[in-house]
Structures are given as structure tokens and as C-alpha cells.
Tab-separated table of C-alpha atoms in Angstrom:
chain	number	residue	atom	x	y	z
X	1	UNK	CA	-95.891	-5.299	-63.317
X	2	UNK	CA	-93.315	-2.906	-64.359
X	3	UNK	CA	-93.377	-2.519	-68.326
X	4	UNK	CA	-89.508	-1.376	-68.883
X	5	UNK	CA	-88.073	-3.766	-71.415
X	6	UNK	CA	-91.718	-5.819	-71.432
X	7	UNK	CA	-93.234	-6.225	-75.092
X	8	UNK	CA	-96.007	-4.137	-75.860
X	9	UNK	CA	-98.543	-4.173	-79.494
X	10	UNK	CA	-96.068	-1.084	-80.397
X	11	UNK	CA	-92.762	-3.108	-80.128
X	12	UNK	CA	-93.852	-6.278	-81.164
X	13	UNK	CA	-95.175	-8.519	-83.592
X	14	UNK	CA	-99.129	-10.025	-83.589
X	15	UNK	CA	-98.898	-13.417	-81.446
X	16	UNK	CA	-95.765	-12.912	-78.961
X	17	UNK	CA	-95.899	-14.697	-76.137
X	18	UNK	CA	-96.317	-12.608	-72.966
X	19	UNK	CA	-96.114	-15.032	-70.429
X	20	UNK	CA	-92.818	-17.116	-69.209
X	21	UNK	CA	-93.900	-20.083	-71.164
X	22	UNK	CA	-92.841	-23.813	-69.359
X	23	UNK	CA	-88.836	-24.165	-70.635
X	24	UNK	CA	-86.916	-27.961	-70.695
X	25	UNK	CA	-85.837	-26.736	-67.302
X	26	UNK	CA	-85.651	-29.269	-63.882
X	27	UNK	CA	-87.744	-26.818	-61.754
X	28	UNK	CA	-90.482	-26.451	-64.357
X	29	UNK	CA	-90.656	-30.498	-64.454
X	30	UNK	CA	-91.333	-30.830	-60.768
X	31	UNK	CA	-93.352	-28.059	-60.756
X	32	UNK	CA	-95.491	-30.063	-63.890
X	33	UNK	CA	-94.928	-33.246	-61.886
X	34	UNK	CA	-96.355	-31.265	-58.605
X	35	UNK	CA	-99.832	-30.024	-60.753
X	36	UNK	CA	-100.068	-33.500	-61.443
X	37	UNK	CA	-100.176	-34.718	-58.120
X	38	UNK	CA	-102.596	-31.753	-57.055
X	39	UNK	CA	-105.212	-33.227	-59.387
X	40	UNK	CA	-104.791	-36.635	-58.985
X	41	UNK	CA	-104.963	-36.205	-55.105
X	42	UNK	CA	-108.779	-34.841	-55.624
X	43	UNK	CA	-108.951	-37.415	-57.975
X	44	UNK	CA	-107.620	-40.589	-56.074
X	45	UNK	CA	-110.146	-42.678	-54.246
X	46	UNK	CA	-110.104	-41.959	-50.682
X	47	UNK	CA	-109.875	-45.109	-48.957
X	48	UNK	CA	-107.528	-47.251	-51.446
X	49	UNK	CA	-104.813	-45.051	-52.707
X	50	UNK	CA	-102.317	-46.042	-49.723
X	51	UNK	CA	-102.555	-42.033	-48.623
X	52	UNK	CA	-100.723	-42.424	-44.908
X	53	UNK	CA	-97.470	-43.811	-47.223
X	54	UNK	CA	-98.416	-40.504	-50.267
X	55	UNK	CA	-98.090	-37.826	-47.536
X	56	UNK	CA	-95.024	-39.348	-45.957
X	57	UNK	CA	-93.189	-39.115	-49.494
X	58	UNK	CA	-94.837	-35.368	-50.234
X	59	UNK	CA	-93.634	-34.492	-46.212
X	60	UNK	CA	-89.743	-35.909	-47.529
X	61	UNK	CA	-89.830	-34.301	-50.798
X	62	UNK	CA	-91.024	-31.079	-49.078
X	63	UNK	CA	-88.161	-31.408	-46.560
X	64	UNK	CA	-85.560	-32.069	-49.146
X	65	UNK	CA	-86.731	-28.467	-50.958
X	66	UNK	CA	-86.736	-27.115	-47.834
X	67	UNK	CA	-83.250	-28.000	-46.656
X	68	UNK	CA	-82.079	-26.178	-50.418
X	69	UNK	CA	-83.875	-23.110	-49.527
X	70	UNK	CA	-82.208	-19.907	-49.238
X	71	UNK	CA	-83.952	-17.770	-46.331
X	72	UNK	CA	-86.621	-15.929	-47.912
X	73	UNK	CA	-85.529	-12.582	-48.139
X	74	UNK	CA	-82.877	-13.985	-50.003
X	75	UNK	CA	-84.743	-16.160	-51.969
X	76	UNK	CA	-87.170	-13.301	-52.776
X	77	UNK	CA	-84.395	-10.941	-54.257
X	78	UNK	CA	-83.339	-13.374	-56.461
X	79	UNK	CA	-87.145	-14.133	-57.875
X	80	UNK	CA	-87.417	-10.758	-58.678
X	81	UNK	CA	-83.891	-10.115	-60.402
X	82	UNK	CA	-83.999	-8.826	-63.951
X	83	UNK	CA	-86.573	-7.701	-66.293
X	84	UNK	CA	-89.125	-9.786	-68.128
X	85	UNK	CA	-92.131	-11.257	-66.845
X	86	UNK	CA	-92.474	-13.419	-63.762
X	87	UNK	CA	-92.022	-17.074	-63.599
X	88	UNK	CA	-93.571	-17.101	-59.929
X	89	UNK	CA	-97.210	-15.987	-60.334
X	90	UNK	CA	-100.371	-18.094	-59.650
X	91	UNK	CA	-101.883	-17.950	-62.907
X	92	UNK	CA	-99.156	-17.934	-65.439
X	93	UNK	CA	-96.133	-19.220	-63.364
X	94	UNK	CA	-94.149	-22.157	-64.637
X	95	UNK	CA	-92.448	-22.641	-61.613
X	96	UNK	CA	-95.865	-21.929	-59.180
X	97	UNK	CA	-98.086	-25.586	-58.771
X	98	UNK	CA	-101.076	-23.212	-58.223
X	99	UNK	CA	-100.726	-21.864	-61.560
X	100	UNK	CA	-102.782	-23.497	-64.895
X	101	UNK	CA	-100.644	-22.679	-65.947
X	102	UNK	CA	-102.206	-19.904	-68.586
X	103	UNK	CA	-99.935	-18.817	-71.373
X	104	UNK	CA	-101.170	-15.120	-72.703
X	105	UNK	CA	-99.938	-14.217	-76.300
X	106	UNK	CA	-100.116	-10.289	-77.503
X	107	UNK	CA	-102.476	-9.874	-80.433
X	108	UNK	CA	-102.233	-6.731	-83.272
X	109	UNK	CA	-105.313	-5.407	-81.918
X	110	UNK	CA	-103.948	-4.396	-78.373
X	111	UNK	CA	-105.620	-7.522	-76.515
X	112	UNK	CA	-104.221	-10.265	-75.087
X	113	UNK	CA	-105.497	-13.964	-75.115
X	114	UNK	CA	-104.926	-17.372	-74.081
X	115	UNK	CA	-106.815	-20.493	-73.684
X	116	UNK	CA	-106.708	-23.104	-70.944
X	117	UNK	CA	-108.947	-25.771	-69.525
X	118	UNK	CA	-109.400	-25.917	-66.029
X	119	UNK	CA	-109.692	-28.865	-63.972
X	120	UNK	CA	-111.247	-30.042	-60.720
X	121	UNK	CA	-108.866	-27.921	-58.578
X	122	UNK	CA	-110.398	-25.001	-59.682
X	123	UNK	CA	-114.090	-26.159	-58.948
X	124	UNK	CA	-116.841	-23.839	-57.540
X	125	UNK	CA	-120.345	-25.017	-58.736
X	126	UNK	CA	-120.701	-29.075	-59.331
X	127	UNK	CA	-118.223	-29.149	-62.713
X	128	UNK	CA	-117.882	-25.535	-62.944
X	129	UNK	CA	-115.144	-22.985	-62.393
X	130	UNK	CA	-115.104	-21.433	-59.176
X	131	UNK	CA	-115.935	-17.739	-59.929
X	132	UNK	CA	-112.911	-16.736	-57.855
X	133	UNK	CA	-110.536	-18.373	-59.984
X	134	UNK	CA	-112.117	-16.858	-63.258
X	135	UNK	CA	-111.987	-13.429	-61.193
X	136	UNK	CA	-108.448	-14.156	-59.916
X	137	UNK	CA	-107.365	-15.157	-63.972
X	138	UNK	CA	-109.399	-12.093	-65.255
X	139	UNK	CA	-106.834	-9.769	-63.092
X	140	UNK	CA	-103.655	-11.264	-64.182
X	141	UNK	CA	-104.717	-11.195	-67.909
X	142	UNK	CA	-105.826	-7.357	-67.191
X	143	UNK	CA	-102.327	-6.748	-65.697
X	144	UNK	CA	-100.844	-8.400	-68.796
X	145	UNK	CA	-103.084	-6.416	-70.890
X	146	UNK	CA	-101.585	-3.499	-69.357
X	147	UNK	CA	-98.206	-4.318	-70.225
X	148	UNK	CA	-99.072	-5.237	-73.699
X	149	UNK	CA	-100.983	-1.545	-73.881
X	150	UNK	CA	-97.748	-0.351	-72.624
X	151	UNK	CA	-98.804	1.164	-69.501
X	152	UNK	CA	-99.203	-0.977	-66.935
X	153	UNK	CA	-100.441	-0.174	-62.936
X	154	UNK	CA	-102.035	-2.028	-59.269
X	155	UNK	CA	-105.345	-3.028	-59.195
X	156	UNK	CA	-107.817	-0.658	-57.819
X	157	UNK	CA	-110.940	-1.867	-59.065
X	158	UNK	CA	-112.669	-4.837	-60.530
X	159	UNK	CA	-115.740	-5.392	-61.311
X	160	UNK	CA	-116.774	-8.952	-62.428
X	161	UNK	CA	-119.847	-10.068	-63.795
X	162	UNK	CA	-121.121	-13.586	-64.535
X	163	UNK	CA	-123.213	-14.321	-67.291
X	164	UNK	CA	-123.216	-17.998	-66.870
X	165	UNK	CA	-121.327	-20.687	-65.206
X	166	UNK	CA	-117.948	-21.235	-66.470
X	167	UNK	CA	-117.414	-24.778	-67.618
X	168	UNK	CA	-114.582	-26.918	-65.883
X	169	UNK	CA	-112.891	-29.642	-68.545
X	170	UNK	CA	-113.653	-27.573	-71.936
X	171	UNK	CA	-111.033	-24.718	-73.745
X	172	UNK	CA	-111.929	-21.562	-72.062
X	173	UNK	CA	-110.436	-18.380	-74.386
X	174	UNK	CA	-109.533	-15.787	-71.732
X	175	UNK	CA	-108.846	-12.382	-73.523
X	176	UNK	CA	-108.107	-8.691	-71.981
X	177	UNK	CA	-107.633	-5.429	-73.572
X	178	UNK	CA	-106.455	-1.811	-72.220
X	179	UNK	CA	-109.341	0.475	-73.308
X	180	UNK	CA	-107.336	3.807	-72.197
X	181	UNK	CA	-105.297	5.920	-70.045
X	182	UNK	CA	-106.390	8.651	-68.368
X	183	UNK	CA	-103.427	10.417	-66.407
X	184	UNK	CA	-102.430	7.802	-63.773
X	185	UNK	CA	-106.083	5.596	-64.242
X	186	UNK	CA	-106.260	2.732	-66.546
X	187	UNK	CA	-108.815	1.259	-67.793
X	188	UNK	CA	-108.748	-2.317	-69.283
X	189	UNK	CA	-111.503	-5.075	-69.719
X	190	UNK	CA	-111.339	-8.637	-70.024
X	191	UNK	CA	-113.747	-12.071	-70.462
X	192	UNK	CA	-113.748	-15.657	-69.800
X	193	UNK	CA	-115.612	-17.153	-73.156
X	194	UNK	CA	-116.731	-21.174	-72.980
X	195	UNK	CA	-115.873	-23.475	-76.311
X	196	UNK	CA	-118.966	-22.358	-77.957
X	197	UNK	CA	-117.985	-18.663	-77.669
X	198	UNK	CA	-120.766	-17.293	-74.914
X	199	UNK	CA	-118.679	-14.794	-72.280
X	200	UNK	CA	-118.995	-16.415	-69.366
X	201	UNK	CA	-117.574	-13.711	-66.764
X	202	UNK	CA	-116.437	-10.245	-68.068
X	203	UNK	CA	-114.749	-7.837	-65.773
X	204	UNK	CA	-113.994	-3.723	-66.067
X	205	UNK	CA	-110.813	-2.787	-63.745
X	206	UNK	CA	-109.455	0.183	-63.133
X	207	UNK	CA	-105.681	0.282	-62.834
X	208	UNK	CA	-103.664	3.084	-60.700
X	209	UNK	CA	-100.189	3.796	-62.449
X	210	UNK	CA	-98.114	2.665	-59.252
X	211	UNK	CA	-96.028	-0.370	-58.247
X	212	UNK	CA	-94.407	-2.168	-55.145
X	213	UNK	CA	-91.168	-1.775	-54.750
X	214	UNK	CA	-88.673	-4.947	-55.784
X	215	UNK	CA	-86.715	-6.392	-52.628
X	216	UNK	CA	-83.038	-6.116	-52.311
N	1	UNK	CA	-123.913	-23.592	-52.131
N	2	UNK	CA	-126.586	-25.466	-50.904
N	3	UNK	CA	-128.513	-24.607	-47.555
N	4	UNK	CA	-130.273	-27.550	-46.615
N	5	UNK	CA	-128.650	-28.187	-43.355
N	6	UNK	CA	-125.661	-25.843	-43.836
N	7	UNK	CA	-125.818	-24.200	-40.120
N	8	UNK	CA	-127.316	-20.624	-40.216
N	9	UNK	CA	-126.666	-17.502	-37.387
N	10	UNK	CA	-130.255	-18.286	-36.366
N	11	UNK	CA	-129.852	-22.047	-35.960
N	12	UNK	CA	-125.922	-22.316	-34.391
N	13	UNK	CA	-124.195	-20.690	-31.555
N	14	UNK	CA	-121.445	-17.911	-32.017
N	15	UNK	CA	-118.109	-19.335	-33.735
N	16	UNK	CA	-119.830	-22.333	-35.672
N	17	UNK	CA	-117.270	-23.616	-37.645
N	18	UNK	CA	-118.427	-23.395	-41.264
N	19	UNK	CA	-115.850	-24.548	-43.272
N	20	UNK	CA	-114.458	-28.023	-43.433
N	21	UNK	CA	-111.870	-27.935	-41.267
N	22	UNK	CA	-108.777	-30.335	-41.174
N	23	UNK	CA	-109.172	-33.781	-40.378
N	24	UNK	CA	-107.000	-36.221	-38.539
N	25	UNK	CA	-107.671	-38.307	-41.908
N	26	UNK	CA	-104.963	-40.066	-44.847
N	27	UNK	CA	-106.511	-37.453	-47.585
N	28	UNK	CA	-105.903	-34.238	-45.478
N	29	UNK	CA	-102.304	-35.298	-44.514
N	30	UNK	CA	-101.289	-36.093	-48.098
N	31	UNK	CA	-102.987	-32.771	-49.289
N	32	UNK	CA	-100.995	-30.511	-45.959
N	33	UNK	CA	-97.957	-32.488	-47.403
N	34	UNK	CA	-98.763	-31.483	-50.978
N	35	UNK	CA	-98.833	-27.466	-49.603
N	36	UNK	CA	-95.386	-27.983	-48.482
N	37	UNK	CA	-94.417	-29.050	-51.490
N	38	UNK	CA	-96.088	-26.534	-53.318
N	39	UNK	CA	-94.748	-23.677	-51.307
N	40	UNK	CA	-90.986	-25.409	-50.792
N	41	UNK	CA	-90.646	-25.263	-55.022
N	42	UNK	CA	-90.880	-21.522	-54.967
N	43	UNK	CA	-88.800	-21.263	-52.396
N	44	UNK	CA	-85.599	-24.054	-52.863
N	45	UNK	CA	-82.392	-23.336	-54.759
N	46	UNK	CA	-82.894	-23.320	-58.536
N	47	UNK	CA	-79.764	-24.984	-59.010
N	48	UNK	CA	-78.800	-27.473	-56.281
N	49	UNK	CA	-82.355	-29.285	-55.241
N	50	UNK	CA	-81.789	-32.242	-57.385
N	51	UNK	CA	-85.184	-30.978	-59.056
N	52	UNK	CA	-85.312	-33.445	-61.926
N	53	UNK	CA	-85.191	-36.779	-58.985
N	54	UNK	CA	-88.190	-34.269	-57.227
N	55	UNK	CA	-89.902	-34.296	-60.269
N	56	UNK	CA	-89.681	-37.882	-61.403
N	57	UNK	CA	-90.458	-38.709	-57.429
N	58	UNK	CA	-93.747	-36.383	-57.975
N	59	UNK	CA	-94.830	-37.941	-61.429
N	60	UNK	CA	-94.630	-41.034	-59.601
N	61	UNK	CA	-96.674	-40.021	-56.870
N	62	UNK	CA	-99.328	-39.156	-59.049
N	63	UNK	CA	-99.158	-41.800	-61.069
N	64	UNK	CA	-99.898	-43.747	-58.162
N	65	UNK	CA	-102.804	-41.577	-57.414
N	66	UNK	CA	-104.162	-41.516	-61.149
N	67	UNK	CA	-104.022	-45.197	-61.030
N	68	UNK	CA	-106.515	-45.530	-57.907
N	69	UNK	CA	-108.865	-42.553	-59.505
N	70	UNK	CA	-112.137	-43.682	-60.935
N	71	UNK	CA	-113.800	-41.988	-63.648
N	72	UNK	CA	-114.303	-38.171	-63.382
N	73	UNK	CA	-117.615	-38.377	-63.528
N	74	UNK	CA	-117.886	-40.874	-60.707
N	75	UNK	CA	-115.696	-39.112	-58.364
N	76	UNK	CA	-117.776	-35.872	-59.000
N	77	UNK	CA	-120.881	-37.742	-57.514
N	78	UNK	CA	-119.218	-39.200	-55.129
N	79	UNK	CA	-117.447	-35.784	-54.213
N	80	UNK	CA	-120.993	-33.849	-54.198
N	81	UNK	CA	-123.097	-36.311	-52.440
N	82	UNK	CA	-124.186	-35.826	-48.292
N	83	UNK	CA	-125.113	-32.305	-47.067
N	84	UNK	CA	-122.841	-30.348	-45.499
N	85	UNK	CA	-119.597	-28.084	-46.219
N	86	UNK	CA	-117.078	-29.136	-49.224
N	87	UNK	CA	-113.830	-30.386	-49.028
N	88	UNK	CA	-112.362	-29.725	-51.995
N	89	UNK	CA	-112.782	-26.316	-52.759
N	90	UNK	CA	-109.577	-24.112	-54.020
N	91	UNK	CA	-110.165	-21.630	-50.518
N	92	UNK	CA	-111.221	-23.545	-47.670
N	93	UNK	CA	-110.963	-27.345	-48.772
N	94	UNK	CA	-108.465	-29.835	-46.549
N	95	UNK	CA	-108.330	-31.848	-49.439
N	96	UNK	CA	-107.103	-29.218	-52.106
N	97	UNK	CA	-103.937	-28.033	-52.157
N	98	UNK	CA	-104.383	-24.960	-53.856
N	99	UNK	CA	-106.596	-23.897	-50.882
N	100	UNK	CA	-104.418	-22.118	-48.060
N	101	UNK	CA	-106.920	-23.233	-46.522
N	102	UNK	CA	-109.251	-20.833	-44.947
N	103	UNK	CA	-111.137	-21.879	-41.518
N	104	UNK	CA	-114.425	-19.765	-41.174
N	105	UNK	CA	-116.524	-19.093	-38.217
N	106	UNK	CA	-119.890	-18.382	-38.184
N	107	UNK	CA	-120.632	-14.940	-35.442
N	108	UNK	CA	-123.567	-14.018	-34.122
N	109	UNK	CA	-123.470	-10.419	-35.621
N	110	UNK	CA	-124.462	-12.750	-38.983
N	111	UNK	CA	-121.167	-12.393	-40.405
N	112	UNK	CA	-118.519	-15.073	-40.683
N	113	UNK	CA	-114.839	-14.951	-40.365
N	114	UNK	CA	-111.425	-16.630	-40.649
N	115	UNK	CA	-107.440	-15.638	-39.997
N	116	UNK	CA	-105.202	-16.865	-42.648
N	117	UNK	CA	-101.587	-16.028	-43.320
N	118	UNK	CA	-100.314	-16.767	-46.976
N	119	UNK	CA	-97.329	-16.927	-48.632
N	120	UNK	CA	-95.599	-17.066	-51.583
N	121	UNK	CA	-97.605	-19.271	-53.778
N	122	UNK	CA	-99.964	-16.139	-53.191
N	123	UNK	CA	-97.894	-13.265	-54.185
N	124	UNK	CA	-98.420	-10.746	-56.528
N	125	UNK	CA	-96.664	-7.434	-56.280
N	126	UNK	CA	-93.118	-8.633	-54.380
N	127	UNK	CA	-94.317	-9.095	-50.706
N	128	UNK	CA	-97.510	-8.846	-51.569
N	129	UNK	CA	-100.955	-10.984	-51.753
N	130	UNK	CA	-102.242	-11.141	-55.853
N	131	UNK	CA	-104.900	-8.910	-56.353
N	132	UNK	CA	-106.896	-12.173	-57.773
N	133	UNK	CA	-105.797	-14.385	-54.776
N	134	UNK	CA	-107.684	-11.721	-53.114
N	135	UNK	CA	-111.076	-11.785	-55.206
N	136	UNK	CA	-110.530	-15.764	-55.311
N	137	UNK	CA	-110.707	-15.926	-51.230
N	138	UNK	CA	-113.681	-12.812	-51.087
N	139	UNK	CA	-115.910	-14.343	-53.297
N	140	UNK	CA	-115.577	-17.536	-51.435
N	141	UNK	CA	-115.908	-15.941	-48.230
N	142	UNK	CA	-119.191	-14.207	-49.188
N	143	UNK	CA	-121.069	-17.382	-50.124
N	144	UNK	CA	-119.860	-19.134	-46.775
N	145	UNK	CA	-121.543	-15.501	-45.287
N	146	UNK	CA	-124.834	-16.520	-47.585
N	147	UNK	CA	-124.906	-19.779	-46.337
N	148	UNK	CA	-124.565	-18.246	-42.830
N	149	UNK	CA	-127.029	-15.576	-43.227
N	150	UNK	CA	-129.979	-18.110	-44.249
N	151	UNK	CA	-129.916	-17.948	-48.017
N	152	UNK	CA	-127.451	-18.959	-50.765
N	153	UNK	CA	-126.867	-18.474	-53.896
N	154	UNK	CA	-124.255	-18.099	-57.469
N	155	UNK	CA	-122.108	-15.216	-57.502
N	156	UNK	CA	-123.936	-12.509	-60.512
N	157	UNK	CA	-121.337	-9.458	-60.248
N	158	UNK	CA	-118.592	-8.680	-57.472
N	159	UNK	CA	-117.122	-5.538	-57.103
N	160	UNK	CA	-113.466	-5.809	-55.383
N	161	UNK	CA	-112.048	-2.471	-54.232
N	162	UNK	CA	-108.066	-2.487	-53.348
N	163	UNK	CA	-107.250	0.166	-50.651
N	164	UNK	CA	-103.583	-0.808	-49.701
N	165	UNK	CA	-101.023	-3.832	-50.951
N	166	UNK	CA	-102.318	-6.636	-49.010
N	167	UNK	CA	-98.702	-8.441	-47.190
N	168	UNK	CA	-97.844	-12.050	-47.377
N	169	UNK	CA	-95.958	-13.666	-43.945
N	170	UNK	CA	-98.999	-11.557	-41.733
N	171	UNK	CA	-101.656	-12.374	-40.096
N	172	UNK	CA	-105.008	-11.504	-42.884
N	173	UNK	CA	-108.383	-11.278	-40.923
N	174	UNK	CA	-111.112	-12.409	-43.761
N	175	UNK	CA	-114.954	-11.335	-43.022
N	176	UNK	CA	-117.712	-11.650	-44.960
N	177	UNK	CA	-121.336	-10.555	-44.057
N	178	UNK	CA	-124.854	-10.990	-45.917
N	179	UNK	CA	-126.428	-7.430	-45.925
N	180	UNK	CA	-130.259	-8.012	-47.777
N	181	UNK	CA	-132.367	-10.697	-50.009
N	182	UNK	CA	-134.557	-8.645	-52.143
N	183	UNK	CA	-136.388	-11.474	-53.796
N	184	UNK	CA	-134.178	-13.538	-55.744
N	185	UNK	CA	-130.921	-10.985	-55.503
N	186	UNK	CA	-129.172	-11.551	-52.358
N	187	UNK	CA	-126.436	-8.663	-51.309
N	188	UNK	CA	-122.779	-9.212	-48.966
N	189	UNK	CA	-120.457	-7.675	-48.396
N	190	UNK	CA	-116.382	-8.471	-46.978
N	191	UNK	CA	-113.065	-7.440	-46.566
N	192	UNK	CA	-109.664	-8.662	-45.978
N	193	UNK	CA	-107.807	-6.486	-43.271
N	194	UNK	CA	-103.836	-6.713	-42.325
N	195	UNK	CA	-102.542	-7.451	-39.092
N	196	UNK	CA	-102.667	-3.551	-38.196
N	197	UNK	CA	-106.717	-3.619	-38.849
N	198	UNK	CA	-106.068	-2.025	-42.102
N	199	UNK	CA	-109.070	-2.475	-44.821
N	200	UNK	CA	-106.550	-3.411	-48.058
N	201	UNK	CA	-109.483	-5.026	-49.800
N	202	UNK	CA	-113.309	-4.874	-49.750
N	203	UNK	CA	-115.914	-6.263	-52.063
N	204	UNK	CA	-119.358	-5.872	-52.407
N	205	UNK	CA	-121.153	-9.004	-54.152
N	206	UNK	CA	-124.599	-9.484	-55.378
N	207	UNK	CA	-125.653	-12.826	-55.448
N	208	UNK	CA	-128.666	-14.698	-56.909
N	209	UNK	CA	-130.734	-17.238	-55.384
N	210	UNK	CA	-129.948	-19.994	-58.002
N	211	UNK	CA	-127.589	-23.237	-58.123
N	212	UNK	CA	-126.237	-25.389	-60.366
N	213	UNK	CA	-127.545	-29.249	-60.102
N	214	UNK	CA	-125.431	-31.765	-58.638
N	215	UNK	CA	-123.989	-34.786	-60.565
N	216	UNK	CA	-125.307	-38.230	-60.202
């Protein structure tokens, strides 16, 4: 994530919101509508819901997108236009179905924290989080850590540990922190804590001051 | 994940499938259709896609769905009982959307392996796989590896290493590989590779020989 204009705990007031938070906007509304219909899908019983007729509406809807869809060079330019934060990514995208979506707020003591509840799309264990989704959230909240810190980098290492399982259908507080910065290496830690407050996963990663270039 | 009769490297021939792979069934087709839709959203025009009839069309859709669900809890015996593979998992279930999916093979070296090519639902850095979408499909990948190897368990620490960005739009080679059980603590070890061969991410995990009861 490049910082540039990005808030960080020196710019910016205790609680700003770090993430593109869902706007009044059409494409976050289908994109809402779409999460719903992820859900409901694993939800739906499988021999009554009239399926064969479902997929034959998703195929049209998908066709419709398709047909408005700029190549994806094209498309990819204009995703990554601009400063600010993303509105594309799988964990705190508005527009992305994959996403939680997990809004991440700055706090005055240099972490970062938000708090979601995860359903059974993101199921490992029977009614627990899959521990690839908590490490997959853990690295986006590092990244955004990062940013809030005011340095941020690419991933080079994580290491995640799980303490217990990670309850699916409960408030999960997911918080990350830069610890420091050490020439190009940052280092920033993060947890997944259940309702009652236990950590659940907690991860160390190690950042490398470095980015991908943006398309254009 | 449970053994029981999950096939093993001593038990199955070379290229066992592991995972659940697509069926010709109403579920799967809804859930391939739901992908498209998924994916198309990131891609399609902000501005002319008639988003707002997509997203009334999708609430729809899953109200329909929502409508033929039966109680969580029911469902989640229902969607745990039998032996065998998952389908619903967010990396290698047909009936999750989230889930690229990943096929895995079982080969007789012990370790297990799948090609996947993912796009932008994925992405991280611009072009590039999420560091997390990486850890999310590893830590998957190294309990289908358990499974294969003879002895399962819950994931207890993973350590993800990032060599090089990791492209969307290629070709990703996925392999996963049980190294030792020492008593309870069970050791693998994977990597994604790029088309070129290229290690861009490897993870070593240590699992422990423990599961988490299923509902009923």
C-alpha cells in the first residue's frame, strides 16, 4: 500500500476510518446484494431451492457485467487511479463479494482495529473460522497498520499462531499495530480476539519497504 | 480434517483426487455462476452496468435462497455429516463461491498438488495475488497434504515466507507435503510457484493432532 496522502496516528485524529467504508453507491449495493447471495447459496437447501433456474439468472447477470466491462488492462488502470485506500481488496473492499467486508479505524495508540463476524463462507473447523481467512485478515490489517504507522511495505514474513479456534457467528475484534522500523524492515503484529476477549490467532510479520508498481 | 476414510498415499494410486471436485449438480452450477458474478463486479463499468437493477436482481436471488434455508444449525449437521472431502470450504469447495476453487491431487511422493489461476477478486499489490489469499490457499493445502500423508490435524502456527509478487491471469502450481508426526505435532510444508517454476511463496506449518467435534 503506498502511504502518500494515506492517514497515519501523526496526521490524524483517534478513530478515523482507514478503510473505504460501503458508500450509497449502485456498485456497493450489488456488491452487498452479491455477499448475500454467497451465503444464502451455502445456506439454501440443496434439493428445493429451484437451483438449475438460480444459476441461469447468476450466468445472465454475470453476462450483463461482462458485456460493460472494459478489457482488463483498462479496467485495472482505472481501479488503481488516485490516492486513498482501495475499494477492490478481499478483506476490506466494498466493491469485492469476497470481502466481509472489515472496516479498520486508526486508534491514538498507533493500532488499528475493527470488528466483524464471520459467517459460514469463511468456515474451516465445524462453526469455526477457517485459519486461512483469520491469516489472510491478519495481513491486510498488518498492511493497514503499516499505513497508519506511516510506513508501510510487502509482506515478507508472517508468522501465525493459533491459540484456539476462532468462532464463526460471534464479534471478532481484529487489531494490528507497527512495533518498528528498522531501515527498510518493518515489524508489525496483529490478533484475532473472540467476544469474550481470548486472542484467538496472533501473527508477527515482517514487512520489506517496497511496492508493485501501479498499471498505466 | 477428519481421516477416517479420507484416501491416504499408502491406500490410493498416484493423482487421487482429494478435493471435491465439481459436480454436474444444480448447487455447483449456481455457485460457478455466482464466481462470475463475483469476478464480473470488479471488473464492469462503474457507471453504465445498470448496477442498482443487478443489485435488486441479486437481493432477490438470495432472498429466494434465504427463504428455502433451514436453520443454521441444521444445515451445519447436515453440511458435516458422511465421510469424505467438504464442499463448502472457502479454497477448494464447488459449492462456495469464495473458493477459486482449488482441485488437489494426491502423488505418490506423499505430497499433493493442484494448478489454479486467479484473478482479480484475489489481488493484492496491482497484478498481483494478496499476500493473505496466499496463506488462505497454503494453509488449506497443507491439511489436504495431512490428510494425504496419514494423519490430520488443526493448524497451531504457520510460517508463510514471500519470495517474489505472486501474478494473477498465470498459471499458480500449489503443493503441499507432510514432512514428520512427532507424537501429537505433525509438520508440512508447501509452496505456491508461478508459471516460470518460481517459489513466490512457501510456508512451513506445524499442525496438531486434534479436531474440533462435529455438529449434530
Amino acid at each position: 500500500m503506498k502511504v502518500g496522502d494515506h492517514p497515519t496516528a501523526q496526521t490524524h485524529p483517534h478513530g478515523t476510518v482507514l478503510t473505504s467504508a460501503p458508500q450509497d453507491a449502485p456498485v456497493d449495493r450489488a456488491t452487498a446484494a452479491a455477499r448475500r447471495v454467497i451465503d444464502a447459496m451455502l445456506r439454501t437447501d440443496r434439493g428445493n431451492a429451484n437451483l438449475d433456474r438460480v444459476a441461469e439468472e447468476l450466468n445472465s447477470i454475470a453476462d450483463h457485467l461482462e458485456e460493460h466491462a472494459p478489457e482488463v488492462a483498462e479496467r485495472m488502470i482505472d481501479m488503481w487511479s488516485g490516492e486513498g485506500v482501495t475499494r477492490h481488496d478481499p478483506i476490506t473492499g466494498p466493491e469485492n463479494a469476497i470481502a466481509p467486508p472489515l472496516v479498520l479505524k486508526g486508534l491514538d495508540d498507533g493500532s488499528v482495529q475493527g470488528v466483524v463476524t464471520l459467517t459460514l463462507p469463511y468456515q474451516g473447523p465445524p462453526g469455526c473460522v477457517h485459519g486461512g481467512v483469520s491469516s489472510l485478515i491478519l495481513d491486510h490489517v498488518l498492511g493497514v497498520a503499516n499505513a497508519w504507522g506511516g510506513k508501510a511495505g510487502m509482506t515478507a514474513q508472517l508468522n501465525v499462531r493459533y491459540h484456539k479456534p476462532t468462532p464463526l457467528f460471534e464479534e471478532l475484534t481484529v487489531t494490528g499495530k507497527q512495533i518498528s522500523v528498522d531501515g527498510r524492515k518493518i515489524h508489525t503484529v496483529g490478533d484475532i480476539k473472540n467476544a469474550a476477549g481470548e486472542v484467538c490467532v496472533s501473527v508477527e510479520g515482517l514487512f520489506i519497504d517496497a511496492s508493485v508498481p501501479r498499471p498505466r
